[in-house]
Amino acid sequence: MRYDYLVIGAGASGMTSALVLAKHGYRVALVEKYPSIGPLLNSFIRGGLRFDTGFHYSGDFGKGQVLDRFFRYLGLFDSVSTVPYNASGYDVFRCRKPEFEFRFPFGYAALREKLLATFPGERKAIDTYLQVVAKIKVDTDDSILVFAPPRDYLQGYDSVSLKAFLDSLTGNSLLKALLSSHCVLYGVAPEHVPLSLHAQVVGSYYLSAHGIAGGGESLVAAFKRRLQEAGVEILCGRGVREILAGPAGGLEGVRLEDGEVLECRGCISTVHPRTLLQLVPQGLFRSVYRKRLTGLKESASGLILYAESDTPLELLNGANLYLSEGPEAFFTPMEGPWWRRPLFVSAARRVLSDNPPYGFFSICLTAPEFCEEGSSGQSWHGSENYREAKERAARMLQDQIEKLCPELRDRVIYRELSTPQTLKRYTHSPSGSLYGVAHWVGQSNPSTITRIPGLFLAGQAIAGPGLLGVMISAFHACANVIGHEQLKKDVMRCN
Ligand SMILES: Cc1cc2nc3c(=O)[nH]c(=O)nc-3n(C[C@H](O)[C@H](O)[C@H](O)COP(=O)(O)OP(=O)(O)OC[C@H]3O[C@@H](n4cnc5c(N)ncnc54)[C@H](O)[C@@H]3O)c2cc1C
């Protein structure tokens, strides 16, 4: 047999899985449908500006935190370094009516102090919120790093929505909107996101926020180097068509789209669960499991405007903007006319010189169906109608940004717009959602283990979205192969 393990999909979760297994001596192949690895983490250039796509910033890079340990263990810090955002205001929340601005600082103590100064009558709500979020985050991290199941009490927070929790603490709309604003980072409205997932995501940013020097593509380059050093065979532009099982149901290999069969004794699939169902022959999964995977809810999709300004964007220097007309927009970020929804704005990278232009991009959450079909019901991607719709949408987004951010008034130059169709094409995600399968109150997301011996799952559907969520899922999928105790010892040794 040529390989011990095949990893399907070379996004962040696939690259992590392949590297962890190879570090433990397994012969591994990483199979990716796209022509290169890490397609979602790459960048593109427009008008002399380099725009990152699927990675801008993350929490959890502080010393000893989960991503810091994972990066050390994988040897990624040999080739990449993290860059801290502005410690006194890495995320800037703004709304127009009432006129209000809040800058999130690093650290729970600083955040508490600032919240209390801004909302002096809300001490109890603020303290309870921060204590609960911090406790969920600390206990979740503990179980992640010791490769143990989450503590029982944490499951209780899977069935409480962020909205229900905030409503139980306060009636202050502005405070609730502020604490809900990060929903753009997981693409689920406060009404539906489990408090546990919210705490895992924002709990990491409340400690610190970092970018990666050189952006997502330098992370991909670092992965590539380590994968090659570890002897992983990288097969790009070669999608998996079918997972092959023997008569007893055990995994035996995969068939690629070009017909070649690759034998292996195990597989980690990082593709979207609905894509996985197309790869697994009927009868191998129970029908109830198929139904469960088919019914998983999707995270929001988005329109992403890539643009530039003819003046320096000091505001976006080490910080992101969360903008909205009024606080209510953050309670239902995917409802109402899309051009009135909250906007996330972040800086692009300059590539050609130290002079202008200055680039940025802005995400507005939409349903995945946004501009999916023309009136004929046919896909209109690439058609004249689609281009017109894109240009119209870009103009409307541009107007809204200029309205909500006076510093950019009459200064925005449109460069590109990405739609759910674009995301579908570049991520091979069936619905074009931003973060794949959602984490949703009352929904039971799949675990890393399947009933097919040798087939494990990783990716956004499992532990959470973002670099943090998918790397957690990859390490935990690999722990099933390597042994939980062994991997725990190895990861904890990396200080
Ligand atoms: C616009 C945007 C901005 C984001 N910003 C951030 C951010 O700032 N910070 C952050 O932490 N996260 C961010 N994210 C989320 C982050 O990019 C993702 O959570 C993460 O990259 C997902 O990694 P993955 O490996 O699970 O999935 P993917 O990267 O989607 O990997 C799955 C891979 O499987 C491949 N594939 C599909 N079908 C097949 C097949 N049949 N055979 C072989 N291969 C196949 C796909 O081509 C794909 O490469 C952002 C996402 C988006 C869309």
XYZ file of C-alpha atoms and ligand atoms in Angstrom:
548
model
C 0.000 0.000 0.000
C 1.430 3.348 -1.100
C -0.087 5.479 1.659
C -1.150 4.969 5.242
C -3.468 7.981 5.198
C -5.039 10.228 2.602
C -6.260 13.671 3.524
C -9.036 15.016 1.291
C -8.898 18.794 0.821
C -5.836 21.005 1.353
C -7.360 23.911 3.277
C -6.098 24.808 6.748
C -7.666 21.690 8.274
C -6.302 19.363 5.576
C -2.783 20.808 5.677
C -2.795 20.530 9.477
C -4.082 16.939 9.436
C -1.525 15.828 6.838
C 1.346 17.427 8.732
C 0.365 15.996 12.127
C 0.090 12.472 10.693
C 3.359 12.766 8.751
C 5.162 14.026 11.859
C 4.142 10.740 13.479
C 5.711 8.673 10.732
C 2.681 7.916 8.570
C 2.981 7.949 4.775
C 0.494 10.635 3.816
C -0.931 12.102 0.609
C -2.835 15.385 0.578
C -5.375 15.500 -2.263
C -6.791 18.852 -3.382
C -9.282 19.565 -6.150
C -8.047 23.137 -6.687
C -4.787 23.620 -8.669
C -2.914 24.720 -5.523
C -3.057 24.104 -1.778
C -4.841 26.462 0.615
C -7.055 28.121 -2.021
C -9.174 29.867 0.596
C -6.110 31.400 2.250
C -4.613 32.880 -0.889
C -4.704 36.463 -2.123
C -5.257 38.332 -5.380
C -3.994 41.617 -6.777
C -6.116 44.478 -8.136
C -4.748 47.918 -8.955
C -1.413 47.295 -7.231
C -3.029 46.123 -4.020
C -2.858 42.639 -2.625
C -6.128 41.544 -1.078
C -6.170 38.595 1.316
C -9.205 36.375 1.017
C -9.868 33.824 3.780
C -7.518 34.910 6.557
C -7.044 38.352 8.084
C -6.755 38.005 11.827
C -7.262 35.584 14.657
C -7.330 35.310 18.407
C -5.476 32.622 20.362
C -1.942 33.426 19.238
C -0.938 34.653 22.716
C 1.816 32.667 24.442
C 0.572 29.203 25.458
C -2.811 29.638 23.790
C -4.211 26.986 21.469
C -3.038 28.345 18.092
C 0.328 29.326 19.527
C 0.872 25.735 20.708
C -0.378 24.193 17.470
C 1.879 26.450 15.365
C 4.891 25.629 17.549
C 4.165 21.921 17.396
C 3.886 22.022 13.580
C 7.065 24.105 13.232
C 5.186 26.847 11.384
C 6.854 29.637 13.361
C 10.124 28.717 11.586
C 8.676 30.438 8.501
C 5.899 32.776 9.637
C 5.428 35.274 12.409
C 2.340 36.857 13.866
C 1.726 40.603 13.978
C -0.297 42.007 16.875
C -3.216 44.288 16.141
C -3.641 47.565 18.006
C -3.783 46.566 21.710
C -5.943 49.523 22.685
C -8.459 49.071 19.864
C -8.166 46.072 17.521
C -11.883 46.098 16.671
C -13.744 49.393 16.416
C -17.527 49.263 16.742
C -19.460 52.205 15.345
C -23.073 53.092 14.776
C -24.713 56.274 13.550
C -28.007 56.482 15.423
C -27.195 56.954 18.236
C -23.706 58.102 17.361
C -21.478 55.677 19.220
C -17.977 54.250 19.002
C -16.263 51.583 21.087
C -12.733 50.236 20.688
C -12.122 46.698 21.932
C -8.819 46.524 23.867
C -6.682 43.405 24.479
C -7.375 41.591 27.750
C -10.476 40.860 29.801
C -9.524 43.347 32.542
C -9.071 46.219 30.073
C -12.286 45.274 28.281
C -14.199 45.188 31.570
C -12.853 48.578 32.586
C -13.792 50.119 29.257
C -17.253 48.567 29.207
C -17.927 49.790 32.757
C -16.788 53.300 31.849
C -19.082 53.287 28.794
C -22.092 51.614 30.449
C -21.799 52.583 34.151
C -25.270 51.254 35.015
C -24.572 47.780 33.593
C -21.962 46.444 36.016
C -23.812 43.221 36.815
C -24.549 42.402 33.163
C -20.980 43.155 32.089
C -19.415 41.111 34.889
C -21.691 38.129 34.329
C -21.138 38.195 30.561
C -17.353 38.382 30.852
C -17.155 35.753 33.613
C -19.262 33.266 31.649
C -17.408 33.849 28.358
C -14.004 33.581 30.069
C -14.961 30.385 31.905
C -16.339 28.702 28.783
C -13.207 29.680 26.872
C -10.763 28.478 29.556
C -12.542 25.155 30.090
C -12.955 24.560 26.352
C -9.249 25.239 25.776
C -8.367 22.825 28.594
C -10.289 19.995 26.983
C -8.904 20.857 23.527
C -5.307 20.741 24.709
C -5.665 17.524 26.718
C -7.630 15.923 23.858
C -10.523 15.091 26.170
C -14.266 15.551 25.613
C -15.624 18.915 26.777
C -16.747 19.089 30.400
C -20.401 18.122 30.819
C -21.596 21.541 31.933
C -20.314 23.124 28.687
C -22.887 21.203 26.680
C -25.554 23.224 28.472
C -24.241 26.314 26.674
C -24.728 24.601 23.296
C -28.465 24.993 23.738
C -28.453 28.629 24.900
C -28.302 31.284 22.196
C -26.189 34.403 22.548
C -29.368 36.472 22.205
C -31.184 34.600 24.999
C -28.152 34.973 27.251
C -27.783 38.714 26.605
C -31.538 39.283 26.980
C -31.349 37.615 30.392
C -28.628 40.073 31.452
C -29.726 43.474 30.195
C -32.223 45.526 28.223
C -29.529 47.904 26.986
C -29.649 47.649 23.164
C -26.317 49.298 22.591
C -24.484 46.982 24.979
C -26.194 43.927 23.482
C -25.348 45.084 19.944
C -21.724 45.646 20.902
C -21.421 42.152 22.391
C -23.160 40.645 19.338
C -21.137 42.491 16.716
C -18.589 39.691 16.188
C -21.249 37.469 14.607
C -19.625 38.274 11.258
C -16.738 36.046 12.429
C -18.944 32.947 12.477
C -21.805 33.942 10.151
C -24.707 33.067 12.460
C -27.175 35.561 13.981
C -27.156 36.069 17.802
C -30.567 34.419 17.951
C -29.157 31.137 16.624
C -25.519 30.958 17.654
C -24.812 28.790 20.712
C -23.260 30.731 23.573
C -20.524 28.051 23.669
C -19.407 28.804 20.086
C -19.661 32.566 20.599
C -17.459 32.284 23.708
C -14.910 30.080 21.948
C -14.572 32.609 19.108
C -14.801 35.994 20.861
C -13.143 34.643 24.010
C -9.956 34.233 22.001
C -10.090 37.751 20.516
C -10.809 39.320 23.896
C -7.315 38.172 24.929
C -5.459 39.364 21.836
C -5.763 39.636 18.061
C -2.995 38.920 15.564
C -2.510 38.865 11.834
C 0.163 36.829 10.070
C 3.060 38.677 8.449
C 2.573 38.299 4.702
C -1.074 37.235 5.159
C -2.743 33.890 4.480
C -0.486 33.052 1.568
C 2.633 33.169 3.742
C 0.884 30.682 6.019
C 0.241 28.461 2.999
C 3.922 28.752 1.995
C 4.983 27.789 5.539
C 2.659 24.787 5.483
C 3.964 23.756 2.067
C 7.536 23.836 3.268
C 6.776 21.768 6.364
C 4.621 19.298 4.404
C 7.433 18.726 1.919
C 10.014 18.351 4.698
C 7.740 15.818 6.393
C 7.448 13.824 3.152
C 3.750 14.446 2.460
C 2.862 13.863 -1.178
C 0.803 16.824 -2.400
C -1.603 16.082 -5.248
C -3.270 19.280 -6.504
C -5.853 19.707 -9.237
C -7.032 16.180 -8.461
C -10.423 15.922 -6.821
C -11.578 12.804 -5.018
C -14.612 11.261 -6.710
C -15.310 8.286 -4.450
C -14.267 6.752 -1.162
C -13.709 3.012 -1.537
C -14.565 0.480 1.129
C -13.966 -3.271 1.316
C -16.643 -5.965 1.766
C -16.511 -5.558 5.563
C -17.094 -1.799 5.245
C -13.525 -0.753 6.145
C -11.918 2.024 4.123
C -9.543 0.820 1.397
C -8.760 3.880 -0.706
C -10.191 6.619 -2.885
C -10.908 6.993 -6.583
C -9.875 10.331 -8.048
C -11.860 12.250 -10.653
C -9.340 11.138 -13.305
C -10.059 7.501 -12.422
C -6.823 6.702 -10.582
C -7.267 4.666 -7.411
C -5.116 5.508 -4.396
C -5.025 2.759 -1.800
C -4.741 3.655 1.854
C -5.800 2.336 5.207
C -7.395 5.507 6.427
C -8.649 8.891 5.382
C -9.332 12.288 6.923
C -11.973 14.156 4.969
C -12.019 17.941 5.353
C -14.572 18.656 2.635
C -18.029 20.034 3.320
C -20.255 17.259 4.800
C -22.645 17.461 1.831
C -19.701 16.948 -0.534
C -18.616 13.989 1.597
C -22.028 12.374 1.106
C -21.434 12.407 -2.651
C -18.108 10.622 -2.150
C -19.337 7.858 0.156
C -21.201 5.014 -1.588
C -24.811 4.444 -0.539
C -25.171 1.986 2.305
C -21.928 2.817 4.123
C -23.480 5.543 6.240
C -26.763 4.856 8.014
C -29.654 6.731 6.416
C -30.225 8.643 9.647
C -26.626 9.942 9.529
C -27.012 10.917 5.858
C -30.172 12.786 6.746
C -28.403 14.515 9.612
C -25.520 15.674 7.407
C -27.905 16.787 4.647
C -29.924 18.857 7.102
C -27.012 20.766 8.658
C -27.567 24.508 8.474
C -25.169 26.728 6.589
C -23.409 29.807 7.914
C -24.150 33.076 6.121
C -22.591 33.924 2.832
C -21.480 37.412 1.962
C -20.859 40.153 -0.510
C -17.271 41.308 -0.219
C -16.289 44.668 -1.658
C -12.586 45.119 -2.411
C -11.729 48.794 -2.775
C -9.157 51.492 -2.226
C -9.037 54.977 -0.832
C -6.835 57.822 -2.052
C -5.842 58.769 1.500
C -4.148 56.719 4.234
C -6.616 54.710 6.264
C -5.203 55.453 9.705
C -8.390 54.081 11.217
C -7.629 50.640 9.779
C -4.040 50.584 10.936
C -4.014 47.472 13.137
C -7.786 47.590 13.546
C -11.023 46.466 11.907
C -14.308 48.341 11.764
C -17.741 46.975 12.630
C -20.224 49.502 11.222
C -23.982 49.824 11.306
C -26.730 52.385 11.070
C -28.154 51.521 14.496
C -27.635 48.847 17.168
C -30.627 46.718 16.059
C -28.871 45.782 12.817
C -26.484 43.569 14.821
C -29.398 41.551 16.257
C -30.585 40.453 12.806
C -27.480 40.878 10.630
C -28.923 38.830 7.767
C -32.372 40.384 7.631
C -33.758 43.446 5.907
C -32.298 45.060 2.771
C -28.716 43.824 2.503
C -27.315 47.297 1.846
C -28.500 48.365 5.316
C -26.868 45.466 7.141
C -23.797 45.750 9.379
C -20.470 45.959 7.588
C -17.089 44.575 8.554
C -14.207 46.639 7.121
C -10.528 45.690 7.199
C -7.304 46.820 5.523
C -5.705 45.179 2.495
C -1.991 44.830 2.026
C 0.071 47.223 -0.059
C 2.449 45.533 -2.487
C 3.927 47.997 -4.909
C 5.143 50.960 -2.895
C 4.751 52.858 0.338
C 2.596 55.441 -1.402
C -1.125 55.360 -2.026
C -3.362 53.620 -3.016
C -4.624 52.296 0.279
C -6.802 49.244 0.084
C -9.514 47.738 2.197
C -12.339 45.251 1.914
C -15.783 45.103 3.425
C -18.021 42.112 4.155
C -21.809 42.300 4.269
C -23.560 39.077 5.328
C -26.147 37.689 2.901
C -28.000 34.454 2.306
C -26.030 31.966 0.179
C -28.712 32.274 -2.523
C -27.819 35.925 -3.179
C -27.636 36.519 -6.962
C -27.566 32.802 -7.605
C -29.877 32.658 -10.568
C -31.212 34.839 -13.325
C -34.940 35.142 -13.918
C -34.766 32.048 -16.149
C -33.709 29.953 -13.157
C -30.368 29.175 -14.846
C -27.082 29.951 -13.154
C -26.049 33.349 -14.440
C -22.515 33.414 -13.083
C -20.256 35.106 -15.642
C -23.228 36.406 -17.671
C -23.915 40.052 -18.483
C -26.753 40.098 -15.932
C -24.436 38.815 -13.253
C -21.828 41.473 -14.028
C -24.480 44.189 -13.953
C -25.862 42.887 -10.653
C -22.353 42.878 -9.227
C -21.669 46.447 -10.282
C -24.973 47.623 -8.861
C -24.301 45.814 -5.586
C -20.785 47.272 -5.428
C -22.130 50.817 -5.847
C -24.692 50.305 -3.097
C -22.122 48.870 -0.708
C -19.767 51.714 -1.509
C -22.497 54.270 -0.703
C -23.238 52.550 2.587
C -19.567 52.451 3.616
C -19.174 56.146 2.846
C -22.286 56.889 4.860
C -21.216 54.880 7.900
C -17.559 55.873 7.796
C -17.199 59.626 7.104
C -13.398 59.268 6.812
C -14.029 57.429 3.542
C -16.591 59.835 2.071
C -15.940 60.439 -1.661
C -12.708 58.489 -1.391
C -13.743 54.915 -2.223
C -12.585 53.459 -5.534
C -14.186 50.134 -6.411
C -11.831 47.316 -7.407
C -13.739 44.038 -7.149
C -16.793 42.409 -5.639
C -17.042 38.809 -4.555
C -20.453 37.145 -4.278
C -21.605 33.787 -2.887
C -21.022 32.475 -6.423
C -17.374 33.529 -6.186
C -17.024 31.768 -2.829
C -18.596 28.641 -4.278
C -16.110 28.608 -7.115
C -13.022 29.207 -5.035
C -13.848 27.115 -1.994
C -15.796 24.247 -3.568
C -18.257 24.776 -0.766
C -21.665 23.639 -2.067
C -23.587 26.725 -0.958
C -20.974 29.481 -1.099
C -21.270 30.175 2.612
C -18.457 32.031 4.345
C -17.765 29.413 7.017
C -19.379 26.237 5.653
C -21.691 24.393 8.034
C -22.972 26.620 10.822
C -22.890 25.990 14.550
C -26.511 26.501 15.517
C -28.532 26.143 18.694
C -30.159 22.707 18.790
C -28.080 21.317 15.921
C -25.861 18.302 16.449
C -22.736 18.859 14.353
C -20.737 15.804 13.254
C -17.787 14.620 15.329
C -14.381 13.561 14.010
C -15.374 9.869 14.067
C -17.598 8.127 11.508
C -18.946 4.591 11.479
C -16.679 3.709 8.537
C -13.524 2.272 10.124
C -10.580 4.459 9.099
C -12.641 7.477 7.960
C -12.338 10.595 10.126
C -13.641 14.133 9.650
C -12.128 17.574 10.163
C -13.077 21.087 9.015
C -15.425 23.919 9.869
C -18.461 21.711 10.516
C -16.790 19.909 13.415
C -15.348 22.215 16.097
C -15.933 25.715 14.756
C -15.084 28.117 11.940
C -11.881 30.052 11.321
C -8.265 29.009 11.577
C -8.721 28.186 15.259
C -11.808 26.008 14.786
C -10.459 24.041 11.840
C -7.037 23.423 13.376
C -8.728 22.120 16.537
C -10.799 19.727 14.413
C -7.696 18.537 12.534
C -5.695 17.813 15.697
C -8.646 15.970 17.197
C -9.213 13.921 14.028
C -5.527 12.930 14.087
C -5.722 12.035 17.791
C -8.036 9.166 16.792
C -5.177 7.762 14.713
C -2.147 8.629 16.829
C -3.683 8.223 20.278
C -5.051 11.031 22.416
C -2.455 10.667 25.183
C 0.450 10.637 22.757
C -0.674 13.751 20.878
C -1.448 15.547 24.125
C 2.095 14.892 25.396
C 3.632 16.073 22.126
C 1.567 19.263 21.910
C 1.960 20.181 25.582
C 5.728 19.774 25.294
C 5.799 22.728 22.857
C 6.182 25.828 24.974
C -13.995 35.961 3.219
C -13.497 35.115 4.358
C -12.727 35.714 5.342
C -12.255 34.946 6.404
N -11.469 35.543 7.350
C -10.968 34.796 8.364
C -10.102 35.374 9.333
O -9.772 36.563 9.280
N -9.645 34.577 10.342
C -9.975 33.250 10.436
O -9.522 32.572 11.365
N -10.790 32.671 9.510
C -11.289 33.407 8.491
N -12.105 32.820 7.558
C -12.467 31.405 7.722
C -11.338 30.484 7.313
O -10.822 30.888 6.062
C -11.880 29.058 7.203
O -12.532 28.710 8.404
C -10.804 28.018 6.949
O -9.868 28.446 5.992
C -11.478 26.733 6.454
O -10.508 25.737 6.290
P -10.941 24.241 5.922
O -9.702 23.495 5.675
O -11.858 23.687 6.941
O -11.835 24.387 4.611
P -11.395 24.749 3.129
O -10.310 25.752 3.113
O -12.656 25.041 2.409
O -10.764 23.369 2.605
C -11.489 22.339 2.008
C -10.754 22.001 0.725
O -11.337 20.837 0.137
C -11.215 20.977 -1.263
N -12.140 20.027 -1.888
C -13.489 20.115 -2.020
N -13.965 19.023 -2.631
C -12.902 18.220 -2.882
C -12.752 16.935 -3.484
N -13.796 16.251 -3.968
N -11.506 16.406 -3.572
C -10.415 17.072 -3.095
N -10.511 18.290 -2.526
C -11.735 18.850 -2.413
C -11.562 22.437 -1.508
O -11.088 22.882 -2.756
C -10.859 23.107 -0.323
O -9.569 23.553 -0.646
C -12.581 33.559 6.487
C -13.355 32.961 5.485
C -13.804 33.718 4.425
C -14.611 33.062 3.346
